[in-house]
Coordinates of C-alpha atoms in Angstrom, one line a residue:
M116 CA 13.6 -40.5 21.0
S117 CA 11.4 -41.2 18.0
E118 CA 12.0 -39.4 14.7
P119 CA 9.4 -36.7 14.1
K120 CA 6.8 -37.5 11.4
I121 CA 6.6 -35.1 8.5
P122 CA 3.1 -34.7 7.1
D123 CA 2.8 -36.1 3.6
K124 CA 0.9 -33.1 2.2
I125 CA 3.7 -30.7 3.2
E126 CA 6.5 -33.0 2.0
K127 CA 4.8 -33.4 -1.4
R128 CA 4.2 -29.6 -1.7
L129 CA 7.9 -28.8 -1.2
R130 CA 9.3 -31.4 -3.7
L131 CA 11.5 -30.1 -6.5
R132 CA 9.6 -29.3 -9.7
A133 CA 11.0 -27.9 -12.9
L134 CA 10.1 -26.4 -16.2
R135 CA 10.7 -28.3 -19.4
P136 CA 14.4 -28.3 -19.9
D137 CA 14.5 -27.3 -23.5
L138 CA 12.8 -24.0 -22.6
E139 CA 15.9 -22.7 -20.8
P140 CA 17.5 -20.8 -23.8
L141 CA 14.2 -19.1 -24.5
A142 CA 13.8 -18.3 -20.8
R143 CA 17.3 -16.7 -20.7
E144 CA 16.5 -14.6 -23.8
L145 CA 13.1 -13.5 -22.5
V146 CA 14.6 -12.5 -19.1
E147 CA 17.3 -10.5 -20.7
L148 CA 14.8 -8.6 -22.8
A149 CA 12.3 -8.1 -20.0
C150 CA 14.8 -7.1 -17.3
A151 CA 17.8 -5.7 -19.0
G152 CA 16.8 -3.6 -21.9
S153 CA 18.5 -0.6 -20.3
R154 CA 21.7 -2.5 -19.7
G155 CA 23.7 -0.1 -21.9
L156 CA 23.0 2.7 -19.5
W157 CA 23.8 0.9 -16.3
G158 CA 27.3 2.1 -16.0
E159 CA 26.0 5.7 -16.0
L160 CA 23.3 5.4 -13.5
T161 CA 23.4 6.7 -9.9
P162 CA 20.4 7.6 -7.8
E163 CA 21.4 11.3 -8.0
R164 CA 21.6 11.3 -11.8
M165 CA 18.3 9.5 -12.1
K166 CA 16.7 12.0 -9.9
E167 CA 18.1 15.1 -11.5
D168 CA 18.7 14.2 -15.1
A169 CA 15.3 14.1 -16.9
N170 CA 16.8 13.1 -20.2
L171 CA 18.7 10.2 -18.8
R172 CA 15.6 9.1 -16.9
R173 CA 13.5 9.1 -20.0
R174 CA 16.2 7.3 -22.1
F175 CA 16.4 4.6 -19.3
H176 CA 12.7 4.0 -19.5
E177 CA 12.7 4.1 -23.3
L178 CA 15.3 1.3 -23.5
A179 CA 13.7 -0.7 -20.7
H180 CA 10.3 -0.5 -22.5
E181 CA 12.0 -1.5 -25.8
G182 CA 13.2 -4.7 -24.2
M183 CA 9.9 -5.4 -22.5
F184 CA 8.0 -5.0 -25.8
A185 CA 10.5 -7.2 -27.6
A186 CA 9.8 -9.9 -25.0
Q187 CA 6.1 -9.5 -25.4
E188 CA 6.4 -9.8 -29.2
K189 CA 8.4 -13.0 -28.9
M190 CA 5.7 -14.5 -26.6
A191 CA 3.0 -13.3 -28.9
D192 CA 4.5 -14.9 -31.9
R193 CA 4.5 -18.3 -30.1
I194 CA 0.9 -17.8 -28.8
T195 CA -0.5 -16.9 -32.2
N196 CA 1.3 -19.8 -34.1
G197 CA -1.8 -22.0 -33.5
E198 CA -0.3 -24.7 -31.2
P199 CA -1.5 -24.8 -27.6
L200 CA 0.9 -23.8 -24.9
D201 CA 1.9 -26.6 -22.6
L202 CA 2.1 -25.9 -18.7
S203 CA 5.8 -25.0 -18.8
E204 CA 5.3 -22.4 -21.5
Q205 CA 2.3 -21.0 -19.7
L206 CA 4.2 -20.6 -16.4
L207 CA 7.2 -19.1 -18.1
F208 CA 5.2 -16.6 -20.2
R209 CA 3.1 -15.6 -17.2
A210 CA 6.2 -15.0 -15.1
I211 CA 7.8 -12.9 -17.8
A212 CA 4.7 -10.8 -18.2
D213 CA 4.3 -10.5 -14.4
T214 CA 8.0 -9.4 -14.2
I215 CA 7.2 -6.7 -16.7
A216 CA 4.1 -5.6 -14.7
W217 CA 5.9 -5.5 -11.4
G218 CA 8.5 -3.3 -13.1
M219 CA 5.9 -1.0 -14.4
L220 CA 4.3 -0.8 -10.9
G221 CA 7.7 0.0 -9.2
G222 CA 7.4 -3.3 -7.3
Q223 CA 4.6 -1.9 -5.1
L224 CA 2.3 -4.5 -3.7
C225 CA -0.2 -1.8 -2.6
Y226 CA -0.8 -1.1 -6.3
A227 CA -0.7 -4.7 -7.4
R228 CA -3.5 -5.5 -5.0
R229 CA -5.8 -2.9 -6.5
I230 CA -5.6 -4.4 -10.0
Y231 CA -6.0 -8.1 -8.9
K232 CA -9.6 -9.1 -8.6
S233 CA -9.0 -12.9 -7.7
H234 CA -10.4 -13.9 -11.1
R235 CA -9.0 -16.8 -13.1
Q236 CA -7.1 -15.4 -16.0
P237 CA -8.4 -16.3 -19.5
D238 CA -7.0 -19.1 -21.7
L239 CA -5.0 -17.1 -24.2
S240 CA -6.1 -19.3 -27.0
Q241 CA -9.8 -18.4 -26.2
S242 CA -9.5 -14.7 -25.5
N243 CA -9.5 -11.8 -27.8
F244 CA -5.7 -11.9 -27.8
E245 CA -5.1 -11.0 -31.3
S246 CA -7.3 -8.0 -31.2
V247 CA -5.6 -6.7 -28.1
L248 CA -2.2 -7.5 -29.6
R249 CA -3.0 -5.4 -32.7
V250 CA -4.0 -2.4 -30.4
A251 CA -0.8 -2.8 -28.3
R252 CA 1.3 -2.6 -31.5
E253 CA -0.6 0.5 -32.6
L254 CA 0.0 2.1 -29.3
R255 CA 3.7 1.3 -29.6
E256 CA 3.8 2.8 -33.1
Q257 CA 2.1 6.0 -31.9
D258 CA 4.4 6.4 -28.9
P259 CA 7.6 4.4 -29.4
G260 CA 8.8 5.0 -25.8
C261 CA 5.7 3.4 -24.1
M262 CA 5.2 -0.2 -22.9
P263 CA 1.7 -1.5 -23.6
L264 CA 1.4 -4.7 -21.7
I265 CA -1.3 -7.2 -22.6
T266 CA -2.9 -7.9 -19.2
D267 CA -4.1 -11.4 -20.2
L268 CA -0.5 -12.5 -20.4
T269 CA -0.1 -11.7 -16.6
S270 CA -1.4 -13.6 -13.6
F271 CA -2.7 -10.6 -11.7
V272 CA -3.4 -7.5 -13.8
Q273 CA -7.2 -7.7 -14.1
V274 CA -8.2 -4.2 -15.0
G275 CA -8.3 -3.3 -18.6
D276 CA -7.0 -5.2 -21.6
I277 CA -3.8 -3.2 -21.8
M278 CA -1.8 -1.6 -19.0
S279 CA 0.4 1.0 -20.7
V280 CA 3.2 3.2 -19.3
S281 CA 4.9 6.0 -21.1
A282 CA 8.5 6.9 -20.9
D283 CA 7.8 9.7 -18.4
R284 CA 5.9 7.1 -16.2
R285 CA 2.2 8.0 -17.0
M286 CA 0.1 4.9 -16.5
S287 CA -3.1 4.1 -18.4
Y288 CA -5.5 1.2 -18.6
I289 CA -7.2 0.5 -21.9
E290 CA -10.2 -1.6 -22.8
V291 CA -10.3 -3.0 -26.3
K292 CA -13.7 -3.3 -27.9
E293 CA -14.4 -4.1 -31.5
G294 CA -17.4 -4.6 -33.7
K295 CA -20.7 -2.8 -34.2
H296 CA -22.5 -4.3 -31.2
N297 CA -19.6 -3.4 -28.9
K298 CA -19.7 0.2 -30.1
Q299 CA -23.4 0.3 -29.3
V300 CA -22.8 -1.0 -25.8
M301 CA -20.0 1.5 -25.3
D302 CA -22.2 4.4 -26.5
L303 CA -24.9 3.4 -24.1
A304 CA -22.5 3.0 -21.2
M305 CA -20.8 6.4 -21.9
F306 CA -24.1 8.2 -22.1
Y307 CA -25.3 6.8 -18.9
E308 CA -22.0 7.5 -17.1
A309 CA -22.0 11.1 -18.4
S310 CA -25.6 11.8 -17.6
G311 CA -26.1 9.7 -14.4
C312 CA -29.7 9.3 -15.5
E313 CA -31.3 6.3 -13.9
A314 CA -34.3 6.5 -16.0
F315 CA -32.1 6.0 -19.1
R316 CA -30.6 2.9 -17.5
E317 CA -34.2 1.6 -16.9
V318 CA -35.2 2.2 -20.5
V319 CA -32.1 0.3 -21.7
E320 CA -33.0 -2.6 -19.4
K321 CA -36.5 -2.7 -20.8
T322 CA -35.8 -2.2 -24.5
E323 CA -32.4 -3.9 -25.1
S324 CA -31.6 -7.5 -25.2
A325 CA -30.4 -9.3 -22.1
K326 CA -26.9 -9.7 -23.7
T327 CA -26.6 -5.9 -24.3
V328 CA -27.7 -5.1 -20.8
K329 CA -25.3 -7.6 -19.4
Q330 CA -22.4 -6.1 -21.5
M331 CA -23.3 -2.6 -20.6
Q332 CA -23.1 -3.6 -16.8
R333 CA -19.8 -5.2 -17.4
V334 CA -18.5 -2.0 -19.2
L335 CA -19.7 0.2 -16.3
R336 CA -17.9 -2.1 -13.8
Q337 CA -14.7 -1.9 -15.8
K338 CA -14.9 1.9 -16.1
A339 CA -15.6 2.1 -12.3
R340 CA -12.5 0.0 -11.6
M341 CA -10.4 2.2 -13.8
T342 CA -11.7 5.3 -12.1
H343 CA -11.0 3.8 -8.8
L344 CA -7.5 2.8 -9.8
R345 CA -6.8 6.3 -11.1
N346 CA -8.0 7.8 -7.9
V347 CA -6.1 5.5 -5.5
M348 CA -2.9 5.8 -7.4
T349 CA -3.1 9.6 -7.6
T350 CA -4.6 10.5 -4.2
G351 CA -4.0 7.4 -2.2
E352 CA -7.6 7.1 -1.2
A353 CA -10.7 5.7 -3.0
T354 CA -13.7 3.5 -2.6
D355 CA -13.5 0.0 -4.2
P356 CA -16.4 -0.4 -6.7
D357 CA -16.4 -4.2 -6.2
T358 CA -16.5 -4.3 -2.4
G359 CA -17.8 -0.8 -1.4
E360 CA -14.9 -0.6 1.0
E361 CA -12.6 2.4 1.6
V362 CA -9.1 1.8 0.4
R363 CA -6.1 4.0 1.7
I364 CA -2.5 3.6 0.6
P365 CA -0.4 5.3 3.2
A366 CA 2.2 7.8 2.3
P367 CA 5.1 8.3 2.4
F368 CA 6.8 5.1 1.4
F369 CA 8.3 3.2 4.4
E370 CA 11.1 0.7 3.8
M371 CA 10.7 -2.6 5.7
A372 CA 13.5 -4.7 7.2
S373 CA 14.4 -7.4 4.7
W374 CA 16.0 -10.8 4.7
N375 CA 16.8 -10.7 0.9
E376 CA 20.6 -10.3 1.5
S377 CA 20.7 -13.4 3.6
L378 CA 18.8 -15.3 0.8
V379 CA 21.4 -14.2 -1.7
N380 CA 24.2 -15.4 0.5
L381 CA 22.4 -18.6 1.2
T382 CA 21.8 -19.5 -2.4
N383 CA 25.3 -18.5 -3.5
K384 CA 26.8 -20.7 -0.8
A385 CA 24.7 -23.7 -1.7
K386 CA 25.6 -23.3 -5.4
E387 CA 29.3 -22.7 -5.1
A388 CA 30.4 -24.5 -1.9
Q389 CA 28.6 -27.4 -0.3
S390 CA 25.4 -28.1 -2.1
W391 CA 23.3 -26.9 0.8
A392 CA 23.0 -24.0 3.2
Y393 CA 20.7 -23.2 6.1
D394 CA 20.0 -19.9 7.9
V395 CA 17.6 -18.4 10.4
Q396 CA 16.7 -14.7 10.4
G397 CA 14.3 -13.9 13.2
P398 CA 11.1 -15.9 12.5
I399 CA 12.4 -16.6 8.9
F400 CA 13.9 -20.1 8.4
M401 CA 15.5 -20.8 5.0
G402 CA 17.3 -23.7 3.3
A403 CA 18.9 -24.0 -0.1
Y404 CA 19.8 -27.3 -1.7
A405 CA 21.6 -27.8 -5.0
G406 CA 23.2 -30.6 -7.0
D407 CA 22.4 -34.1 -5.7
L408 CA 20.5 -32.6 -2.8
A409 CA 18.1 -30.6 -4.9
T410 CA 15.6 -33.5 -5.0
R411 CA 15.8 -34.4 -1.3
G412 CA 17.0 -31.3 0.5
H413 CA 13.4 -30.3 1.4
L414 CA 13.3 -33.3 3.7
M415 CA 16.4 -32.0 5.5
F416 CA 14.6 -28.6 5.8
L417 CA 11.5 -30.1 7.3
M418 CA 13.5 -32.2 9.8
A419 CA 15.3 -29.0 10.9
L420 CA 12.0 -27.2 11.4
S421 CA 10.7 -30.1 13.4
I422 CA 13.4 -29.6 16.0
E423 CA 11.9 -26.3 17.0
G424 CA 8.2 -26.9 16.5
D425 CA 5.3 -28.7 14.9
V426 CA 5.8 -28.6 11.2
D427 CA 2.1 -28.8 10.5
Q428 CA 0.9 -26.2 13.0
D429 CA 3.7 -23.7 13.8
Y430 CA 5.0 -22.8 10.3
H431 CA 3.9 -21.3 7.0
I432 CA 6.2 -22.9 4.5
I433 CA 6.8 -22.5 0.7
R434 CA 9.2 -23.4 -2.0
L435 CA 10.8 -20.1 -3.2
A436 CA 9.7 -21.2 -6.8
D437 CA 6.1 -21.2 -5.7
C438 CA 6.2 -17.5 -6.6
M439 CA 5.5 -18.7 -10.1
H440 CA 2.1 -19.8 -9.0
A441 CA 1.0 -17.0 -6.6
P442 CA -0.5 -14.0 -8.4
L443 CA 0.6 -11.4 -5.9
A444 CA 4.1 -12.8 -5.5
P445 CA 6.8 -11.2 -7.8
P446 CA 8.2 -14.0 -10.0
V447 CA 11.7 -15.2 -9.4
F448 CA 12.9 -13.1 -12.3
S449 CA 12.0 -9.9 -10.3
G450 CA 14.1 -10.9 -7.3
V451 CA 17.6 -10.1 -6.0
L452 CA 19.1 -13.6 -6.7
A453 CA 21.9 -14.1 -9.2
D454 CA 20.7 -14.9 -12.7
E455 CA 22.2 -18.4 -12.7
V456 CA 20.4 -19.2 -9.4
K457 CA 17.1 -18.0 -10.9
M458 CA 17.6 -20.5 -13.8
D459 CA 18.7 -23.3 -11.3
L460 CA 15.4 -22.7 -9.4
L461 CA 13.2 -23.0 -12.5
F462 CA 15.0 -25.8 -14.2
G463 CA 15.5 -28.3 -11.4
R464 CA 19.1 -27.7 -10.2
M465 CA 18.2 -26.0 -6.9
N466 CA 15.4 -26.1 -4.4
V467 CA 14.9 -23.3 -1.8
C468 CA 12.5 -23.6 1.1
I469 CA 11.3 -20.7 3.2
A470 CA 9.2 -20.8 6.4
V471 CA 7.8 -18.3 8.9
S472 CA 7.6 -19.6 12.4
I473 CA 4.6 -18.1 14.2
P474 CA 5.9 -18.9 17.7
R475 CA 9.2 -17.3 16.8
L476 CA 7.4 -14.3 15.4
I477 CA 5.4 -13.9 18.7
E478 CA 8.7 -14.1 20.6
V479 CA 10.4 -11.6 18.4
C480 CA 7.6 -9.1 18.6
E481 CA 7.4 -9.4 22.4
M482 CA 11.1 -8.9 22.7
A483 CA 10.6 -5.7 20.5
G484 CA 8.1 -4.3 23.0
M485 CA 4.8 -5.5 21.4
D486 CA 2.0 -7.1 23.3
V487 CA 0.4 -10.3 21.8
R488 CA -2.9 -11.9 22.8
Y489 CA -5.4 -14.3 21.3
A490 CA -8.2 -12.8 19.3
T491 CA -11.7 -13.3 20.7
R492 CA -14.2 -15.3 18.7
K493 CA -16.1 -12.1 18.0
E494 CA -12.9 -10.5 16.6
L495 CA -12.1 -13.5 14.5
G496 CA -15.6 -13.6 13.1
R497 CA -15.6 -10.0 12.2
A498 CA -12.4 -10.4 10.2
K499 CA -13.9 -13.3 8.2
V500 CA -17.1 -11.5 7.6
A501 CA -15.0 -8.5 6.3
R502 CA -13.4 -10.9 3.8
I503 CA -9.9 -10.5 5.2
E504 CA -8.0 -13.6 6.0
P505 CA -6.7 -13.9 9.5
I506 CA -3.8 -16.2 10.4
V507 CA -5.1 -18.9 12.8
H508 CA -2.5 -20.5 14.9
R509 CA -3.4 -23.7 16.8
G510 CA -7.1 -22.6 16.6
N511 CA -6.6 -19.0 17.6
G512 CA -6.3 -15.7 15.9
L513 CA -3.5 -13.3 17.1
M514 CA -3.7 -9.6 18.1
F515 CA -0.6 -7.5 18.2
S516 CA -0.4 -4.1 20.0
L517 CA 2.0 -1.3 20.5
D518 CA 1.4 2.1 22.2
G519 CA -2.3 1.7 22.3
N520 CA -2.7 0.6 18.7
E521 CA -3.8 -3.0 18.0
M522 CA -4.1 -5.1 14.8
M523 CA -4.8 -8.7 13.8
L524 CA -2.2 -10.9 12.2
L525 CA -3.5 -11.4 8.6
A526 CA -2.4 -13.5 5.7
G527 CA -1.1 -10.4 3.9
I528 CA 1.8 -10.1 6.4
I529 CA 2.8 -13.7 5.8
L530 CA 2.6 -13.1 2.1
R531 CA 5.0 -10.2 2.4
A532 CA 7.3 -12.3 4.6
L533 CA 7.5 -15.3 2.3
F534 CA 7.4 -13.8 -1.1
H535 CA 8.4 -10.1 -0.8
G536 CA 11.4 -10.6 1.5
Q537 CA 10.1 -8.5 4.4
Q538 CA 10.6 -9.3 8.1
P539 CA 7.0 -9.7 9.5
E540 CA 8.0 -7.9 12.8
S541 CA 9.0 -4.9 10.7
V542 CA 5.7 -4.9 8.8
L543 CA 3.7 -5.2 12.0
R544 CA 5.6 -2.4 13.7
H545 CA 5.2 -0.1 10.6
Y546 CA 1.4 -0.5 10.7
L547 CA 1.1 -0.2 14.5
E548 CA 3.4 2.9 14.7
N549 CA 1.7 4.7 11.8
G550 CA -1.8 4.0 12.9
D551 CA -2.7 2.3 9.5
L552 CA -4.5 -0.6 11.2
F553 CA -6.5 -3.4 9.9
S554 CA -7.9 -5.0 13.0
S555 CA -11.3 -6.7 13.1
G556 CA -12.8 -3.5 14.3
S557 CA -13.4 -0.2 12.4
A558 CA -10.5 -0.3 9.9
K559 CA -11.5 -1.1 6.4
N560 CA -9.5 -3.0 3.8
R561 CA -6.2 -1.9 5.0
Q562 CA -4.3 -5.2 4.7
P563 CA -0.7 -4.8 3.8

């Protein structure tokens, strides 16, 4: 029997990569500030006390925000010192800022998706970073318990220049505009928005410069996005101003089955015992490789996958550290792993590979009572036209159904499985049982 061939593109993608080694002390300091500012209260915390004791809850958030702001200040000092950031610094700083943002959002992907517009984030050296930093510091002085996060630091917050949360968890998004011309543009936009007068807008377009008109349109789009965000976070329903599509965030919150505990056990075993560990949880395959195996363990992982299926066609595979590059994936700092394991992943002492097997997912779902069929070309075409990303397996889209409800397997479910630790069967079941469907038919923008 010949040895299965591993595609070069997959092998290269899973190779161990690391941040600059001398950044590790700074990384540890930033993580402690961003994630553990409230450490002094941890011994007092219980779910019941956090729910019932408003003073404790506020103090907890004040301390957490104090640490987060200190981390932002430390990054800001480096950014404003005049020397360009190298790639390792950029990745580290984005990950720290993203960790803060996910904490402010309560880890909820449904909210993160609303503030990510698939734009490329600006180069910090070429943005109005110093102006925004000054405003963030002023906000912090006015309300010492708040956390004013500079959105350009993050990889996914693309509404407003500052995302600020108060100690009592009130969220606001702030645009920073300075200068006489910007004030003129803001005045024009605010008058138009308040009056709704299209004749005024036409006059502006005819009498003002092209630059002013363009900036006014940009301001109006930004204000529409903020209004949309406020509505969707308070009511759960709104129309996206960029796509015109209806957005609905279902309530109440439903907890999905997770494989996070298995990942923790896997990485601890690899670090402390035998340099490697392998596990399968339903359609989730995972391997952790440390020490001498860190640089070549991914080959062992791919060989193990090849025993069950075609590595190129049957699996969606990542390195766990790829979360540092995926905007809607919480950074490794936000996860459940031990602190030392997080540092091992980033600084080249461990490599963890995760895969979702589509054939195994189909099998698990069918055993759980779901029906699975291939999508028709028409259904697949509708999904693509609707700008939702279907999962195509061996040339076919997949439709899952339960109790008369049906939905298409989309990339959002695989994102949740790989980066959010959720079992894809559980996610599918949740949407099918609760009727919050995103098939290629009538449902609009209801991806997970």
